[in-house]
């Protein structure tokens, strides 16, 4: 494993080499260099910088800037070393040993010690027993946990130090924070993975999509979130847009399991009545992918097997077998304009099949239009996270084979507690001067290698 | 009821009827005037509503035209002209244009009726717009529009956009809601309500108003239902829970398909009329009260003026009836009542004169009768006296030898006649000195039985059959000797009336506090003239007697506080009836009158 010192030397050598190579007639736009501030606007309004809170409010990207996890997942979902350099499970997968990276310190100056790591993990996972042993920690779970490394890679398991003023080992450190409004970050010069190119980041919270795009157009920010339904338009308008794979599940989640076969037929009728391709093409402006599965096809590989096609005739037939005593109340987030349009379309489609759907924004309904970000690039962890978010029974993966995963997802779908509608992409619009920004398939921002080009406004 | 009260009642009734009639007439006129004014105001308001409707319709039409002329609408038209149009990028177009044009509704639909973009229901893309397939009106029209939150009423206009061989329709409108109603200039006491006549049962809670929500919209349900059925103007007076009444005129508002899509309700408060009616009633009540008081006052004065002479006349008449012929009334006026008073006074004066003349005549007649009776009574013994004395003188002259005998016989005759004279004089003297009765408890049946016993031998001799009937067993207060004498006189009269025998009936009975003694015979009877004079002293229908018997009976009965009467028919007999007061208090006290 590479040490922090080795990486820093490597980075310096890279810079020197680059300077020599491009010293005379060089294209400054392709030459990474340090310095500058990246200004970001975000829609969410986090009230705390604790990784658990950040994960809960849907801003894991902030968490990744400040906190590291013991393990990270690559784009294929495989665990890679981070704060832990090695890990090993004891037979039964209930007890794991993880060796910590040495020489790492928190932004508050404290060294990364096993006791601090154990305390952090215990706080995030009260069911676990986490013991510091020498330069290792031992994680012991109540049940077999073959995917523990993937779970440790979740942003919520970012390692923190200090309470209540938390500090991480991430590439950036907090210089100023106004809860829910603004966050100023400075580069962590001592970052074990190498200092970020940019000196600082300024992040404004609570900005609407339209405000963000306006700020981007006016050159006030360098990076704006782009909602899936606006990705096509942003590109059409000439913005530099990067988007993730379809990674955010949109689904109708029922509050209660079906009580009888008639209710199952009614839910089947509703599922068959929904014209999701039309929703994706028009409402989401192609910013998603229709699906009948809980995991996106690009991740599971079998998602197409659950594909569902709208068939109003079949839906009506199912409807005749079902029984509806009152309108099905569909709850949606009043702040989410897309959700509103999707909900209204569902209502229209359902009406075509003879099902009465009534909309509500008070949060209490027979079903809810729910959006669940892909929790992990690891399939089992992702499916478990989706089930948890939708309050479905916990899936069982058997020996962890692809068939077992398929069976687990099928079982969840056959519970008739959820009607998957589609997976949505996430996107960001960038100023032309933002270089080397990458987005993971699940929408995670890769900020540590970002640098600012000379054409930055 | 007295004449004065009748007069007062008549006056009061006249006032009340007059006031009621005036009140009714004024109320009816006020109501007619109010209704007329209300109709005029309602018509003006409806006219204003229609003008505002037209003005807003023109405004909507201009806005829809403006939206149709926008670049976004042009892009839609270009897309629609394609053989395989892709409308996905126009999802928000209608919303953006609707906001820009301040339209509540805006939809773009192609000539196949497919909704391209909808502001009011963005998710409705791809669905059918029914209006695009019909003949489109050139003017603004009323329409019920479906939205996610329900069907709402709006004022719509349509504009067609050419898209090559095809057309795109922009269908836009504004809500017909409170703001629309608020723009109307409402006269005081009036309000406008709008009922969206949407699908489903009548639901008055959907009623749109300009002011506060109506507390009980159900009160309008019947009127709304009526217009909904008839599609014609209707009106009704609504009685609200607050106690206020309101005249509500309902006018159906038709859509482009001639279907009643809304009902305009113009309410006109009847408070002014109610207050006016209340004031009229109050005034009527006041007038009635004052009129009644005035009527009482005037009628009292009038009644006093009119009835006082009449009452004086009535009182005087009562006095005259009681025997006071000196009663006089004062003639206050020279009208009919004055003449009547004069006539009354003249009548009483005539009555006094007539009574005095009658008394004088009766007195003279009584004296004549007394003189005749006395002459008659005295003449009868005098003639034998004269004859006897003449016989003595003749005997002394013609046959002195027999004079002694003749003298003894004549002396005897003279003594007898002189005794007869004395007897006559005694009876007259006795009549003049009738004693006062000494009252005591007397059983009439015993008294009558005693009288019968005295005359039993005479009854037998005269072949008179006597019958008695005593139903009274209670004692009366009477002097038994005087009463015995009176009954004896009546029995003797009856015996005299039946010289050839007959039947004598004696009966005692009780009628309340009156004891009755009846003495009847089957004798010759009396004429009515004889009956009238029967109790006059010295009057007799018999060839003998002094004529004092029945006068004495009447005197005795009168002294007992009673009265005597006679019933008789000539040839059939006579019955005397004595009625005596029981006078129990006198019996109880043991005192005598």
JSON list of N, CA and C in Angstrom, two decimals, chain B residues 189-212:
[
{"chain": "B", "resi": 189, "resn": "UNK", "atom": "N", "xyz": [-76.18, 46.50, -0.17]},
{"chain": "B", "resi": 189, "resn": "UNK", "atom": "CA", "xyz": [-77.23, 45.53, 0.13]},
{"chain": "B", "resi": 189, "resn": "UNK", "atom": "C", "xyz": [-77.34, 44.42, -0.89]},
{"chain": "B", "resi": 190, "resn": "UNK", "atom": "N", "xyz": [-76.42, 44.41, -1.85]},
{"chain": "B", "resi": 190, "resn": "UNK", "atom": "CA", "xyz": [-76.47, 43.35, -2.86]},
{"chain": "B", "resi": 190, "resn": "UNK", "atom": "C", "xyz": [-75.18, 42.56, -2.85]},
{"chain": "B", "resi": 191, "resn": "UNK", "atom": "N", "xyz": [-75.27, 41.37, -3.31]},
{"chain": "B", "resi": 191, "resn": "UNK", "atom": "CA", "xyz": [-74.06, 40.56, -3.46]},
{"chain": "B", "resi": 191, "resn": "UNK", "atom": "C", "xyz": [-74.26, 39.58, -4.60]},
{"chain": "B", "resi": 192, "resn": "UNK", "atom": "N", "xyz": [-73.12, 39.11, -5.07]},
{"chain": "B", "resi": 192, "resn": "UNK", "atom": "CA", "xyz": [-73.15, 38.20, -6.21]},
{"chain": "B", "resi": 192, "resn": "UNK", "atom": "C", "xyz": [-72.48, 36.90, -5.79]},
{"chain": "B", "resi": 193, "resn": "UNK", "atom": "N", "xyz": [-73.13, 35.82, -6.17]},
{"chain": "B", "resi": 193, "resn": "UNK", "atom": "CA", "xyz": [-72.56, 34.50, -5.89]},
{"chain": "B", "resi": 193, "resn": "UNK", "atom": "C", "xyz": [-72.53, 33.72, -7.21]},
{"chain": "B", "resi": 194, "resn": "UNK", "atom": "N", "xyz": [-71.60, 32.82, -7.28]},
{"chain": "B", "resi": 194, "resn": "UNK", "atom": "CA", "xyz": [-71.49, 32.03, -8.51]},
{"chain": "B", "resi": 194, "resn": "UNK", "atom": "C", "xyz": [-71.42, 30.57, -8.11]},
{"chain": "B", "resi": 195, "resn": "UNK", "atom": "N", "xyz": [-72.32, 29.81, -8.68]},
{"chain": "B", "resi": 195, "resn": "UNK", "atom": "CA", "xyz": [-72.31, 28.38, -8.39]},
{"chain": "B", "resi": 195, "resn": "UNK", "atom": "C", "xyz": [-71.80, 27.64, -9.61]},
{"chain": "B", "resi": 196, "resn": "UNK", "atom": "N", "xyz": [-70.62, 27.03, -9.52]},
{"chain": "B", "resi": 196, "resn": "UNK", "atom": "CA", "xyz": [-70.13, 26.24, -10.65]},
{"chain": "B", "resi": 196, "resn": "UNK", "atom": "C", "xyz": [-70.96, 24.96, -10.75]},
{"chain": "B", "resi": 197, "resn": "UNK", "atom": "N", "xyz": [-71.67, 24.85, -11.84]},
{"chain": "B", "resi": 197, "resn": "UNK", "atom": "CA", "xyz": [-72.61, 23.73, -12.01]},
{"chain": "B", "resi": 197, "resn": "UNK", "atom": "C", "xyz": [-71.86, 22.53, -12.56]},
{"chain": "B", "resi": 198, "resn": "UNK", "atom": "N", "xyz": [-70.98, 22.01, -11.74]},
{"chain": "B", "resi": 198, "resn": "UNK", "atom": "CA", "xyz": [-70.11, 20.94, -12.20]},
{"chain": "B", "resi": 198, "resn": "UNK", "atom": "C", "xyz": [-70.79, 19.59, -12.07]},
{"chain": "B", "resi": 199, "resn": "UNK", "atom": "N", "xyz": [-70.11, 18.58, -12.58]},
{"chain": "B", "resi": 199, "resn": "UNK", "atom": "CA", "xyz": [-70.68, 17.24, -12.53]},
{"chain": "B", "resi": 199, "resn": "UNK", "atom": "C", "xyz": [-70.86, 16.80, -11.09]},
{"chain": "B", "resi": 200, "resn": "UNK", "atom": "N", "xyz": [-71.74, 15.85, -10.91]},
{"chain": "B", "resi": 200, "resn": "UNK", "atom": "CA", "xyz": [-71.98, 15.33, -9.58]},
{"chain": "B", "resi": 200, "resn": "UNK", "atom": "C", "xyz": [-73.19, 15.99, -8.95]},
{"chain": "B", "resi": 201, "resn": "UNK", "atom": "N", "xyz": [-73.49, 15.59, -7.72]},
{"chain": "B", "resi": 201, "resn": "UNK", "atom": "CA", "xyz": [-74.67, 16.15, -7.05]},
{"chain": "B", "resi": 201, "resn": "UNK", "atom": "C", "xyz": [-74.49, 17.62, -6.73]},
{"chain": "B", "resi": 202, "resn": "UNK", "atom": "N", "xyz": [-75.63, 18.28, -6.52]},
{"chain": "B", "resi": 202, "resn": "UNK", "atom": "CA", "xyz": [-75.60, 19.69, -6.16]},
{"chain": "B", "resi": 202, "resn": "UNK", "atom": "C", "xyz": [-74.84, 19.85, -4.83]},
{"chain": "B", "resi": 203, "resn": "UNK", "atom": "N", "xyz": [-73.86, 20.68, -4.85]},
{"chain": "B", "resi": 203, "resn": "UNK", "atom": "CA", "xyz": [-73.04, 20.89, -3.64]},
{"chain": "B", "resi": 203, "resn": "UNK", "atom": "C", "xyz": [-72.91, 22.39, -3.40]},
{"chain": "B", "resi": 204, "resn": "UNK", "atom": "N", "xyz": [-73.82, 22.98, -2.64]},
{"chain": "B", "resi": 204, "resn": "UNK", "atom": "CA", "xyz": [-73.80, 24.43, -2.43]},
{"chain": "B", "resi": 204, "resn": "UNK", "atom": "C", "xyz": [-72.50, 24.94, -1.82]},
{"chain": "B", "resi": 205, "resn": "UNK", "atom": "N", "xyz": [-71.73, 24.06, -1.18]},
{"chain": "B", "resi": 205, "resn": "UNK", "atom": "CA", "xyz": [-70.48, 24.54, -0.58]},
{"chain": "B", "resi": 205, "resn": "UNK", "atom": "C", "xyz": [-69.48, 24.99, -1.65]},
{"chain": "B", "resi": 206, "resn": "UNK", "atom": "N", "xyz": [-69.76, 24.64, -2.92]},
{"chain": "B", "resi": 206, "resn": "UNK", "atom": "CA", "xyz": [-68.89, 25.11, -4.00]},
{"chain": "B", "resi": 206, "resn": "UNK", "atom": "C", "xyz": [-69.17, 26.57, -4.36]},
{"chain": "B", "resi": 207, "resn": "UNK", "atom": "N", "xyz": [-70.16, 27.12, -3.73]},
{"chain": "B", "resi": 207, "resn": "UNK", "atom": "CA", "xyz": [-70.60, 28.47, -4.06]},
{"chain": "B", "resi": 207, "resn": "UNK", "atom": "C", "xyz": [-69.47, 29.48, -3.85]},
{"chain": "B", "resi": 208, "resn": "UNK", "atom": "N", "xyz": [-69.27, 30.32, -4.85]},
{"chain": "B", "resi": 208, "resn": "UNK", "atom": "CA", "xyz": [-68.27, 31.38, -4.75]},
{"chain": "B", "resi": 208, "resn": "UNK", "atom": "C", "xyz": [-68.98, 32.67, -4.37]},
{"chain": "B", "resi": 209, "resn": "UNK", "atom": "N", "xyz": [-68.41, 33.38, -3.42]},
{"chain": "B", "resi": 209, "resn": "UNK", "atom": "CA", "xyz": [-69.03, 34.62, -2.98]},
{"chain": "B", "resi": 209, "resn": "UNK", "atom": "C", "xyz": [-68.00, 35.74, -2.99]},
{"chain": "B", "resi": 210, "resn": "UNK", "atom": "N", "xyz": [-68.49, 36.94, -2.92]},
{"chain": "B", "resi": 210, "resn": "UNK", "atom": "CA", "xyz": [-67.59, 38.09, -2.92]},
{"chain": "B", "resi": 210, "resn": "UNK", "atom": "C", "xyz": [-67.11, 38.40, -1.51]},
{"chain": "B", "resi": 211, "resn": "UNK", "atom": "N", "xyz": [-67.91, 38.11, -0.55]},
{"chain": "B", "resi": 211, "resn": "UNK", "atom": "CA", "xyz": [-67.54, 38.45, 0.83]},
{"chain": "B", "resi": 211, "resn": "UNK", "atom": "C", "xyz": [-67.21, 37.20, 1.63]},
{"chain": "B", "resi": 212, "resn": "UNK", "atom": "N", "xyz": [-67.72, 37.21, 2.85]},
{"chain": "B", "resi": 212, "resn": "UNK", "atom": "CA", "xyz": [-67.50, 36.07, 3.73]},
{"chain": "B", "resi": 212, "resn": "UNK", "atom": "C", "xyz": [-68.22, 34.85, 3.18]}
]
